[in-house]
Short mmCIF file of C-alpha atoms and ligand atoms in Angstrom, two decimals:
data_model
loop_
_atom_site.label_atom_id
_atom_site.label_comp_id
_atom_site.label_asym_id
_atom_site.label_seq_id
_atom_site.Cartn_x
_atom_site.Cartn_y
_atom_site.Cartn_z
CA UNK A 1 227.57 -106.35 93.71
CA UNK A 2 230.89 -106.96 93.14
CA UNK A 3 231.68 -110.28 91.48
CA UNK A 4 234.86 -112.38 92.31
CA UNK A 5 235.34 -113.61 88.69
CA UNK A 6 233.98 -112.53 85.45
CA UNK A 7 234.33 -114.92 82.46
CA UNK A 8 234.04 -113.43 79.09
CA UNK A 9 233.31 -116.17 76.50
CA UNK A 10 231.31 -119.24 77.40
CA UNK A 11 233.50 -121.56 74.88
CA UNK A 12 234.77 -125.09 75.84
CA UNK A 13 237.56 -122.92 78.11
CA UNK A 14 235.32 -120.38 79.93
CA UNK A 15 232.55 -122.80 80.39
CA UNK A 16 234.94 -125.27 82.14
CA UNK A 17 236.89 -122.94 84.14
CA UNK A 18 233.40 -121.97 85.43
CA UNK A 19 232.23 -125.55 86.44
CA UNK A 20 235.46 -125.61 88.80
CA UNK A 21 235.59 -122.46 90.13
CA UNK A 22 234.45 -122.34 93.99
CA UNK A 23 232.90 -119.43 94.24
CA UNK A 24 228.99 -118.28 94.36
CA UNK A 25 229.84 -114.73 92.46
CA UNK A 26 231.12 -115.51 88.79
CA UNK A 27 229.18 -114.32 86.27
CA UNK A 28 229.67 -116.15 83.14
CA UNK A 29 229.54 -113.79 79.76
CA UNK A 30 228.86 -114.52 76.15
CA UNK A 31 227.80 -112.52 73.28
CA UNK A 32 225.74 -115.45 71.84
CA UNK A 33 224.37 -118.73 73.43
CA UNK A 34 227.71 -120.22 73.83
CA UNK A 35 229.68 -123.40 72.86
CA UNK A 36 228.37 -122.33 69.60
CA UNK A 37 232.11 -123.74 68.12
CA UNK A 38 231.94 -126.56 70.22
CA UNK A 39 228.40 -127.73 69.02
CA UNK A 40 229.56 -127.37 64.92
CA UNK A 41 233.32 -129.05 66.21
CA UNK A 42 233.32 -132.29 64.24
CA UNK A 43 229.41 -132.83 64.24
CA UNK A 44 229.34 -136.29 64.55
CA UNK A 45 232.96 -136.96 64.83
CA UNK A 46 234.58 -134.35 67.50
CA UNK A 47 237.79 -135.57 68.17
CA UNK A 48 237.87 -134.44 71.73
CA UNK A 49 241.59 -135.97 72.63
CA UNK A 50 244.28 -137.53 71.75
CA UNK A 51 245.70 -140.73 72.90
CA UNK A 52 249.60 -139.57 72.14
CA UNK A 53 251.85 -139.84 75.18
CA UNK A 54 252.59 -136.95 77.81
CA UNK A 55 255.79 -135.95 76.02
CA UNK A 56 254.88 -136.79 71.87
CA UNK A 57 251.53 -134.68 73.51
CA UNK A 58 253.56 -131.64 73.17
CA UNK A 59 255.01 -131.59 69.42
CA UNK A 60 251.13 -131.39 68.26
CA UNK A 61 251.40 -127.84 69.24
CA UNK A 62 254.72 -126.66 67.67
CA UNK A 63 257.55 -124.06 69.21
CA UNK A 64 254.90 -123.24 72.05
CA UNK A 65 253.62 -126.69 73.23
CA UNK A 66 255.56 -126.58 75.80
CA UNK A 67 253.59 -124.06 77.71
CA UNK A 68 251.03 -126.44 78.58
CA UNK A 69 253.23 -128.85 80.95
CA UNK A 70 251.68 -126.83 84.02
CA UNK A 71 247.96 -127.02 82.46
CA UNK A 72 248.92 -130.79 81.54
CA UNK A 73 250.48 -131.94 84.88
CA UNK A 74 246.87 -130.42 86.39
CA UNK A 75 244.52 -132.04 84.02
CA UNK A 76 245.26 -133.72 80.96
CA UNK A 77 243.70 -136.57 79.06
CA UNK A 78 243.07 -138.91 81.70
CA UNK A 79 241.37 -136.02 83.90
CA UNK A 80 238.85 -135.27 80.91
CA UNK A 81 238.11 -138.47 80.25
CA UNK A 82 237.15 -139.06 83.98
CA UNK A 83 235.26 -136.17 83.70
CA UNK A 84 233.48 -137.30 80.41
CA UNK A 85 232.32 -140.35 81.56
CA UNK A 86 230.87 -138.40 84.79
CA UNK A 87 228.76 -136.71 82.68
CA UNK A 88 227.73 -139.70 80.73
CA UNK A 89 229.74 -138.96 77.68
CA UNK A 90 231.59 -142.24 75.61
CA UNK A 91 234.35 -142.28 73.80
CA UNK A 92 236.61 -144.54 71.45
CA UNK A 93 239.92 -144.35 70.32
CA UNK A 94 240.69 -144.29 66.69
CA UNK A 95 244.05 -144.43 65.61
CA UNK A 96 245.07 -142.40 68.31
CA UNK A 97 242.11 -139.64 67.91
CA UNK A 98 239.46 -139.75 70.53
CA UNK A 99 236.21 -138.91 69.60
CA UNK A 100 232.77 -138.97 71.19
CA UNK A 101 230.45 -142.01 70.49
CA UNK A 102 227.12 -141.57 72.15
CA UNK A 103 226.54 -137.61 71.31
CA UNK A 104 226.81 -135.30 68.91
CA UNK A 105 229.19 -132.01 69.17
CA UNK A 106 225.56 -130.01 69.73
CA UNK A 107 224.42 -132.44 72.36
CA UNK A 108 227.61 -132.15 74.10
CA UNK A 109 227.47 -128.55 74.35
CA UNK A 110 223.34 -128.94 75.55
CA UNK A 111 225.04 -131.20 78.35
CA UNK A 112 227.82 -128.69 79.11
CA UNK A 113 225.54 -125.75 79.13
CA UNK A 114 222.83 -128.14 81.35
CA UNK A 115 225.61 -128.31 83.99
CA UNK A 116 225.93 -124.62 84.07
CA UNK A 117 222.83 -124.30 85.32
CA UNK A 118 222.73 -127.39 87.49
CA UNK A 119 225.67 -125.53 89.02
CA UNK A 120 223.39 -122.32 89.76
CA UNK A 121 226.39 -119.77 87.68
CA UNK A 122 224.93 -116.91 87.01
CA UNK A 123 225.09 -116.96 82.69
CA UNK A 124 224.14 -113.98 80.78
CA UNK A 125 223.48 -115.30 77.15
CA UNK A 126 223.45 -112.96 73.73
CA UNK A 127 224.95 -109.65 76.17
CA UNK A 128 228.55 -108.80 74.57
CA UNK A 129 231.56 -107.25 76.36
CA UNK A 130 232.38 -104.15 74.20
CA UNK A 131 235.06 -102.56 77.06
CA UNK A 132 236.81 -104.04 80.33
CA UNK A 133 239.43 -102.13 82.44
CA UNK A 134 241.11 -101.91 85.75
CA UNK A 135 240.47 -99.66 88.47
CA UNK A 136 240.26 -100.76 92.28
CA UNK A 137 238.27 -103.21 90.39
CA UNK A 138 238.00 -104.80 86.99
CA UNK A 139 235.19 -102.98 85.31
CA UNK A 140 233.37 -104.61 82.22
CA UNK A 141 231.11 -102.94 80.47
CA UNK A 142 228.49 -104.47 78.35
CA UNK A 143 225.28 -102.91 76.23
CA UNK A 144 222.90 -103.57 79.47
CA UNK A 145 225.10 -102.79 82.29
CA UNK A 146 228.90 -102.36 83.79
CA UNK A 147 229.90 -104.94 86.02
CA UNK A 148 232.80 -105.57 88.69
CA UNK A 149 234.93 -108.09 89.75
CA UNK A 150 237.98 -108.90 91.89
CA UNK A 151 239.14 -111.11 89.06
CA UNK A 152 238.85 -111.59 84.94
CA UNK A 153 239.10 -114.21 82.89
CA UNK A 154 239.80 -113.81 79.25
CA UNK A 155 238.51 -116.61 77.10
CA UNK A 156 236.86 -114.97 73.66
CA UNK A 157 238.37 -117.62 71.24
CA UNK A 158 240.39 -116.63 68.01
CA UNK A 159 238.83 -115.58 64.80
CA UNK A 160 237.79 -118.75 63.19
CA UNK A 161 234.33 -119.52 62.38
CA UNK A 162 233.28 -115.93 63.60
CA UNK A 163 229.80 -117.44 63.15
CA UNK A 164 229.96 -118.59 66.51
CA UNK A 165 231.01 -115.57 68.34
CA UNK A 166 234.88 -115.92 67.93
CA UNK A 167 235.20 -112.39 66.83
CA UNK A 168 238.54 -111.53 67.86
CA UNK A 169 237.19 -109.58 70.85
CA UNK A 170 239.63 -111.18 73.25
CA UNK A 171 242.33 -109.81 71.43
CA UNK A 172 241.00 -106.13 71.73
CA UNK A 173 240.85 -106.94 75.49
CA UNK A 174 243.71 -107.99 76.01
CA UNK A 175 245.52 -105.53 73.87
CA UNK A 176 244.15 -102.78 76.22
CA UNK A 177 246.03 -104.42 79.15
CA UNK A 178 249.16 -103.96 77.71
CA UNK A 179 249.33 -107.90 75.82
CA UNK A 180 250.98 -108.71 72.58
CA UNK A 181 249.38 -110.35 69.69
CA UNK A 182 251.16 -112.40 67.56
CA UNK A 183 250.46 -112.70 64.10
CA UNK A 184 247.28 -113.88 63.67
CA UNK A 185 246.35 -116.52 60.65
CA UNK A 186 244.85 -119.60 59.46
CA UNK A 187 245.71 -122.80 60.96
CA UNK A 188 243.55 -126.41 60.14
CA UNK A 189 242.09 -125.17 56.55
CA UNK A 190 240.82 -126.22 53.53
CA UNK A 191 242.83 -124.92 50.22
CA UNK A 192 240.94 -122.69 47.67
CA UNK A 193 241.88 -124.13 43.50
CA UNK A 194 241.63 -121.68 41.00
CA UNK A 195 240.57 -124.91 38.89
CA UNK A 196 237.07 -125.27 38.38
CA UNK A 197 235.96 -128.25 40.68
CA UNK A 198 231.90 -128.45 40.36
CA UNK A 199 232.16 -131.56 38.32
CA UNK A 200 234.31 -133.24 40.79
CA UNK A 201 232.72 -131.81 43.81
CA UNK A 202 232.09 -134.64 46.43
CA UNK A 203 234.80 -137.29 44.96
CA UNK A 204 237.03 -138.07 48.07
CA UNK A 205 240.06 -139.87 48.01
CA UNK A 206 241.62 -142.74 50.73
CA UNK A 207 245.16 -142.72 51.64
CA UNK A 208 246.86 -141.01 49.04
CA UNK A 209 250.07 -139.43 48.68
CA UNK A 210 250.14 -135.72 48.79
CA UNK A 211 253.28 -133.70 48.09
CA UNK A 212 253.19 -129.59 49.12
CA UNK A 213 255.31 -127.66 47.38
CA UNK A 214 256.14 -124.56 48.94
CA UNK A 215 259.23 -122.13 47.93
CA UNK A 216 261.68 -123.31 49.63
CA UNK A 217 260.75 -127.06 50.70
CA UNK A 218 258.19 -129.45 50.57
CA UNK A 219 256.24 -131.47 53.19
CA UNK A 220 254.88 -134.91 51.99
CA UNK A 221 252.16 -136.69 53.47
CA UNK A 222 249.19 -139.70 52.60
CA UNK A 223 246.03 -139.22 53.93
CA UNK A 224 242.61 -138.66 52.82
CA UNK A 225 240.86 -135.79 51.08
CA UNK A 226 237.65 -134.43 49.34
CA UNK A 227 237.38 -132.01 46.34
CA UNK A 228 234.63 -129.48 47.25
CA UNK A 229 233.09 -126.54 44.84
CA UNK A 230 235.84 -123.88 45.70
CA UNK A 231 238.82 -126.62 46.02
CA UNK A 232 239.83 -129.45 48.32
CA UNK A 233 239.56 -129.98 51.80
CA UNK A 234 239.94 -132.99 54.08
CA UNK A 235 241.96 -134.33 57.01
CA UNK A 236 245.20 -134.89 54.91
CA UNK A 237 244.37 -131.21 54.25
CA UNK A 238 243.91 -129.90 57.28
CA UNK A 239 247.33 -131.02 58.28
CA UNK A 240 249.08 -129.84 55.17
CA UNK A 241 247.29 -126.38 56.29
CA UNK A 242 249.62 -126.30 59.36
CA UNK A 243 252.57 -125.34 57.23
CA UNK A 244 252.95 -121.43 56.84
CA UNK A 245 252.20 -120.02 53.82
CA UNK A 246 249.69 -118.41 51.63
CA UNK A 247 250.01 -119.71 47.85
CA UNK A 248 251.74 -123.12 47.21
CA UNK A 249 251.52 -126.59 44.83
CA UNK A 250 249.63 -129.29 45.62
CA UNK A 251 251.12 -132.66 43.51
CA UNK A 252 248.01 -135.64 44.42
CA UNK A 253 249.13 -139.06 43.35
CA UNK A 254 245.99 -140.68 41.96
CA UNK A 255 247.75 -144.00 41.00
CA UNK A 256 250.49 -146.16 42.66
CA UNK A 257 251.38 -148.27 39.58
CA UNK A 258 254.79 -147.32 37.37
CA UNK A 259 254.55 -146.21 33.49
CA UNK A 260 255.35 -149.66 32.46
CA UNK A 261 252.24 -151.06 34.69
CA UNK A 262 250.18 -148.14 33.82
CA UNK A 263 250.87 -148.87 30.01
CA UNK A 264 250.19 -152.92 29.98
CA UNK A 265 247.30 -152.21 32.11
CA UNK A 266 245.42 -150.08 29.41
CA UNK A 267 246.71 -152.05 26.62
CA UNK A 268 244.86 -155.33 28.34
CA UNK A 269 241.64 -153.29 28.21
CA UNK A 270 239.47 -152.83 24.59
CA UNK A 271 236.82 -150.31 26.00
CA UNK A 272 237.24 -146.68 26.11
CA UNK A 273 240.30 -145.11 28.38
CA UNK A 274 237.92 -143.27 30.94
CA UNK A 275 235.91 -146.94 31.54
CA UNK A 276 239.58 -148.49 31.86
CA UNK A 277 241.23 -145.82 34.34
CA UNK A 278 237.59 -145.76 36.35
CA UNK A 279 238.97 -149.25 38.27
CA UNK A 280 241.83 -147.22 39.32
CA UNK A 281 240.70 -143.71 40.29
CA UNK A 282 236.77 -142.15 41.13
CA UNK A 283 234.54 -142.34 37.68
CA UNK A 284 233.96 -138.24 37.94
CA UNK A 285 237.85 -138.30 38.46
CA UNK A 286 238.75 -139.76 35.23
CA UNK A 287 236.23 -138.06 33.35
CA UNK A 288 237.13 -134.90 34.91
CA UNK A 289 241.36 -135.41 34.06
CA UNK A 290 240.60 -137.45 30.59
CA UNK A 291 239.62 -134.90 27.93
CA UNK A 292 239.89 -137.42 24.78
CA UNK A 293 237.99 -140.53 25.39
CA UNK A 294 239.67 -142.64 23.29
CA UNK A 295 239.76 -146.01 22.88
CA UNK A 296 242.58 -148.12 24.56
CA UNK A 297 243.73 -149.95 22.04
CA UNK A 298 243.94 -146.83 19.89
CA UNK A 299 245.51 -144.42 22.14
CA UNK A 300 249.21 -143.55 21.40
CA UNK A 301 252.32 -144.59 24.13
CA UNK A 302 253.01 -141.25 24.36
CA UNK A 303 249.45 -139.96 25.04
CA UNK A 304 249.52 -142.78 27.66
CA UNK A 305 252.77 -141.22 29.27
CA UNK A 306 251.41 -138.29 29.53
CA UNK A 307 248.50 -139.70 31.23
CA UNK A 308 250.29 -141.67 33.60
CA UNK A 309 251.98 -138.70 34.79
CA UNK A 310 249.24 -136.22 34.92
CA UNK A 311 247.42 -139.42 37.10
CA UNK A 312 250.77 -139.72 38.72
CA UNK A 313 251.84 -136.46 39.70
CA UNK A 314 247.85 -134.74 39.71
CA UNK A 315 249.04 -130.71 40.43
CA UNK A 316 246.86 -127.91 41.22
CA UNK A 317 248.10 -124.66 42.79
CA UNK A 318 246.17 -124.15 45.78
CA UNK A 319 245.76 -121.51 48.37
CA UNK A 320 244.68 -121.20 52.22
CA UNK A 321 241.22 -120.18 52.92
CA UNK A 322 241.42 -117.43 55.26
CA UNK A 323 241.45 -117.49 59.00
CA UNK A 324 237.79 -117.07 59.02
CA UNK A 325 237.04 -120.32 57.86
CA UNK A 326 240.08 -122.26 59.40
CA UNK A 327 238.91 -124.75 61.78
CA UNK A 328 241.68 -122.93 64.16
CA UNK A 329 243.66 -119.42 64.37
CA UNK A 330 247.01 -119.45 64.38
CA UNK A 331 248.73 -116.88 67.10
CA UNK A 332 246.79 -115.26 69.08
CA UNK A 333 247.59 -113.49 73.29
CA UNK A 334 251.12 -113.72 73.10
CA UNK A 335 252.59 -116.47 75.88
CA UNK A 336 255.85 -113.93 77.10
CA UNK A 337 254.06 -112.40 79.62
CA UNK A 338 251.50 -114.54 80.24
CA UNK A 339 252.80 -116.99 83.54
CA UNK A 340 252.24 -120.58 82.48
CA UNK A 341 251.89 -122.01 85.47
CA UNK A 342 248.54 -119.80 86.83
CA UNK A 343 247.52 -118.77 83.47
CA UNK A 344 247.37 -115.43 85.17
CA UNK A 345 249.11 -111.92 83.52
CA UNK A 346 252.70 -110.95 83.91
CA UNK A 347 250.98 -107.00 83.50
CA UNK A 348 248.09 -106.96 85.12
CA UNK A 349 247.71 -108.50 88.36
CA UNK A 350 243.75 -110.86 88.93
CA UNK A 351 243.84 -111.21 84.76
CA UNK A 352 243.78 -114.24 83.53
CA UNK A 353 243.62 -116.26 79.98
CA UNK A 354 242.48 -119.33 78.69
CA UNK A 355 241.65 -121.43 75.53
CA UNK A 356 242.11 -120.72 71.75
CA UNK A 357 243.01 -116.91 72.52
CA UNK A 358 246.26 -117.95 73.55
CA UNK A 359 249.06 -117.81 71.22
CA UNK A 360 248.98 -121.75 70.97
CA UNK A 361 247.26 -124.19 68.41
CA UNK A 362 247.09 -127.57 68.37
CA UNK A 363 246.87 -129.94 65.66
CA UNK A 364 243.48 -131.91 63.99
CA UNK A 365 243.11 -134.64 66.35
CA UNK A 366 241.47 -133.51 69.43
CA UNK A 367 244.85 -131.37 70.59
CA UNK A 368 242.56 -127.82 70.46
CA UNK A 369 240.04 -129.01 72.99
CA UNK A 370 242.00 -130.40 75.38
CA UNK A 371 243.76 -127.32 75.06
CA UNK A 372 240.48 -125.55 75.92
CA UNK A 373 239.58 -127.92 78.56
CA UNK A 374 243.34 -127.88 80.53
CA UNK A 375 243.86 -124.20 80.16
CA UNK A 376 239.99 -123.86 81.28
CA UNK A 377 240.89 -126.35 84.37
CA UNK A 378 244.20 -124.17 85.15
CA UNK A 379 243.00 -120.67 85.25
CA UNK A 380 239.87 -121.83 87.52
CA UNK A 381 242.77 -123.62 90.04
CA UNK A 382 244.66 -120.92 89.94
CA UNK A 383 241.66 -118.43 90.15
CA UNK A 384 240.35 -120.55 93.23
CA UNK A 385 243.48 -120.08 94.66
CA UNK A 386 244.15 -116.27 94.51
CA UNK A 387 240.38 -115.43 95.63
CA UNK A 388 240.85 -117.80 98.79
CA UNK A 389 244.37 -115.76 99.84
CA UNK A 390 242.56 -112.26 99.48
C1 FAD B 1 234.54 -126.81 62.28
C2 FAD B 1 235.50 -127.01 63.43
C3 FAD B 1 235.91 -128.28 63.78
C4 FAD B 1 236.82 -128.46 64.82
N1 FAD B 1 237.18 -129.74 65.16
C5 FAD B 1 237.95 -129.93 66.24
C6 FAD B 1 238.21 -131.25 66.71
O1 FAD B 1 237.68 -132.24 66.18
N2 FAD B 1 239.03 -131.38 67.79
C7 FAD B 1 239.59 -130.30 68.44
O2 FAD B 1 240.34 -130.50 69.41
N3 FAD B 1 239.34 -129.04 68.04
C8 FAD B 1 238.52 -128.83 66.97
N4 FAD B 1 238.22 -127.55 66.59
C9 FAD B 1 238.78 -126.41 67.39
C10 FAD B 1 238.05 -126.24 68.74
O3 FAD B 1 236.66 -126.32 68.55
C11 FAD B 1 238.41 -124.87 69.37
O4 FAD B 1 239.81 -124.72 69.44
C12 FAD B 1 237.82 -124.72 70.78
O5 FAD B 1 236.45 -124.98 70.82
C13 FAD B 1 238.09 -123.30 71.29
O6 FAD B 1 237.46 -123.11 72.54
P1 FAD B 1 237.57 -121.72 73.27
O7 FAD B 1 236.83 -121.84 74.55
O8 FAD B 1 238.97 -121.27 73.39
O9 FAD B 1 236.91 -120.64 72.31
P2 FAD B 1 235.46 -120.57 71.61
O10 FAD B 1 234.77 -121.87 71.62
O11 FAD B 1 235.66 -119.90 70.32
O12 FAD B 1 234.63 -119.64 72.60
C14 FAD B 1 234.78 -118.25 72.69
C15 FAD B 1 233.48 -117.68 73.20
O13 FAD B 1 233.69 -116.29 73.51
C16 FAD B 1 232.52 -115.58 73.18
N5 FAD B 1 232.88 -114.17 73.03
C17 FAD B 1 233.78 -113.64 72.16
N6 FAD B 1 233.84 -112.31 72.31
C18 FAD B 1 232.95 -111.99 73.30
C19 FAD B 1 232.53 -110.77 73.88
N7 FAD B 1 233.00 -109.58 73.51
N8 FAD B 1 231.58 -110.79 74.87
C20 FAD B 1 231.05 -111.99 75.27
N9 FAD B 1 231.41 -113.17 74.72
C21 FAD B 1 232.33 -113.18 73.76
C22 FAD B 1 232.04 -116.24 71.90
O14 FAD B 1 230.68 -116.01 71.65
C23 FAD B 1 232.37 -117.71 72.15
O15 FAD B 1 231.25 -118.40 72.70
C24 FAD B 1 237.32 -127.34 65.54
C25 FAD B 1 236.90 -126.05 65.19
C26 FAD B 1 235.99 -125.89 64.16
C27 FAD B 1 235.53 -124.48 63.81
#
């Protein structure tokens, strides 16, 4: 048999481009169950969109956002959101961020994966791709079997969370058809601290002031965070994690108050200094930061400056986790000759890609799966399309 379309990689983009393609012969690939990143994608709080308008849409994915106008124009925010509540799926917005309500990230997938067979697509589960090429017809061969098709679609995923099949096959794939990857790295990350952070493990922080000190420039911003055993993490974080580079300085600002406030405030209080500077910051915090527990009324004005600014300007050096454990990979199928309005290859004629492959990432806040879900939505238009004319 000779397939129309073969889909290797049954991820948020492969899955979807299957639901809307037309045809009876697609045979749907994945090396594991599938949407095994979509079911561990924010648990409880997958951030599935984002409420941003069509053009501010764009800057969430950097120099290459722009790439997506076709994919957008076809199906964008409103489109899933339709689609969503077809399926029974709620949502709310939250400052901007939309995020499921009524299910889980692993119920979603369930759902997803129910449709697929509701649909009648022929899945093969846990049976990997290890080669594809192109003779009359696109050959991919498998450990069970070699299979043909008029047509391939390329959606493997980066190399993030490799746990759930994102091994960086795709990139292997696409390399043998002639495609350029771009450098490929972490993107959405937690920092590694060569500090030692058990005590503190679990303390989180609201709304503070971050400053990231990399060589040549910094990039400020307030958000929230979490230490964890190997170093901090966190959505204020995951956003600092966007900028590029490896090693860097992370200055926290535990405390809002001045040195003058800081100093009258301790001075008012007769207990020791880690009870007193408890109101202000996490208990484990100020235990953790205050190595003589003094009393207040004892402790010197110039201890107490140099308290204020260790509170004030809080600096560990910090490093990115690597791309393994990002949420997201950075880089990926290079876009040059990849035609962004079919999704389809500038090399190789019936190959197209899709999803987190691509050389686009967007950032936390639900920009990555409707990523996924337009460039899904695309390639099966555009697949629909081409198999109808031949
Ligand atoms: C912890 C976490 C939290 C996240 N939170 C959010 C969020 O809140 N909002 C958001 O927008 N994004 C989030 N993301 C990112 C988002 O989940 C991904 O960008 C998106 O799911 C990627 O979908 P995809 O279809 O491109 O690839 P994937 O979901 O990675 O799917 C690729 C599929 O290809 C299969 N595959 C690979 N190689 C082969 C092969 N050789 N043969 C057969 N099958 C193969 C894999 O098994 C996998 O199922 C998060 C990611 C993580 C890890």
């Amino acid at each position: 048999m000779i397939y129309d379309c073969i889909i290797i990689g049954a991820g948020v983009s492969g899955v979807f481009a299957a639901l809307n393609l037309k045809s009876d012969k697609i045979l749907l690939l994945d090396k594991q169950r599938g949407l095994e990143k979509l079911a561990v994608t924010g648990r409880t709080r997958c951030n599935i969109t984002n409420s941003l308008s069509f053009n501010e849409f764009f800057e969430a994915y950097g120099k290459n956002g722009r790439f997506l106008q076709d994919a957008f124009r076809l199906f964008f925010r409103d489109q899933l959101l339709l689609f969503l509540k077809s399926i029974g799926i709620e949502t709310i917005n939250e400052n901007d961020r939309i995020r499921i309500i009524n299910a889980t990230s692993g119920q979603f997938s369930k759902l997803l994966l129910s449709l697929l067979r509701e649909k009648q697509i022929e899945f093969h589960q846990f049976e990997s791709a290890v080669d594809v090429r192109k003779n009359s017809f696109f050959e991919v061969k498998t450990g069970k079997s070699i299979y043909q098709s008029r047509t391939l679609l390329l959606t493997c995923g980066g190399l993030s969370y490799p746990k759930t099949g994102s091994t960086g096959d795709g990139y292997r794939f696409a390399r043998s058809f002639g495609h350029e990857i771009t450098e490929l790295s972490a993107y959405e990350s937690a920092f590694y601290s060569d500090c030692d952070f058990s005590h503190i493990e679990g303390v989180s922080l609201k709304n503070v002031k971050l400053m990231l000190k990399l060589e040549k420039a910094s990039k400020r911003i307030t958000g929230d965070l979490i230490f964890t055993h190997f170093g901090i993490s966190g959505p204020a974080i995951l956003k600092l994690s966007e900028a590029d580079f490896d090693r860097a300085m992370l200055v926290i600002e535990l405390i809002g108050m001045n040195e003058a406030e800081f100093i009258r405030f301790i001075r008012e209080k007769s207990g020791k200094l880690t009870n007193s500077v408890s109101a202000i910051i996490p208990k484990r915090l100020a235990q953790f930061i205050i190595t003589e527990n003094r009393s207040c009324k004892e402790i010197s004005n110039s201890s107490l400056r140099k308290l204020f600014s260790g509170l004030k300007h809080f600096t560990i050096n910090i490093k990115k986790c690597p791309v393994e454990q990002a949420f997201v990979t950075k880089g990926g199928v290079s876009l040059k000759n990849i035609n962004s309005k079919t999704l389809e290859s500038k090399l190789v004629g019936g190959l197209f890609f899709a999803g987190e492959m691509l050389d686009i990432q967007g950032s936390i806040g639900g920009f990555n799966l409707q990523a996924a879900f337009s460039t899904g939505y695309l390639a099966s238009h555009s697949l629909n399309k081409k198999l109808l004319n031949n």
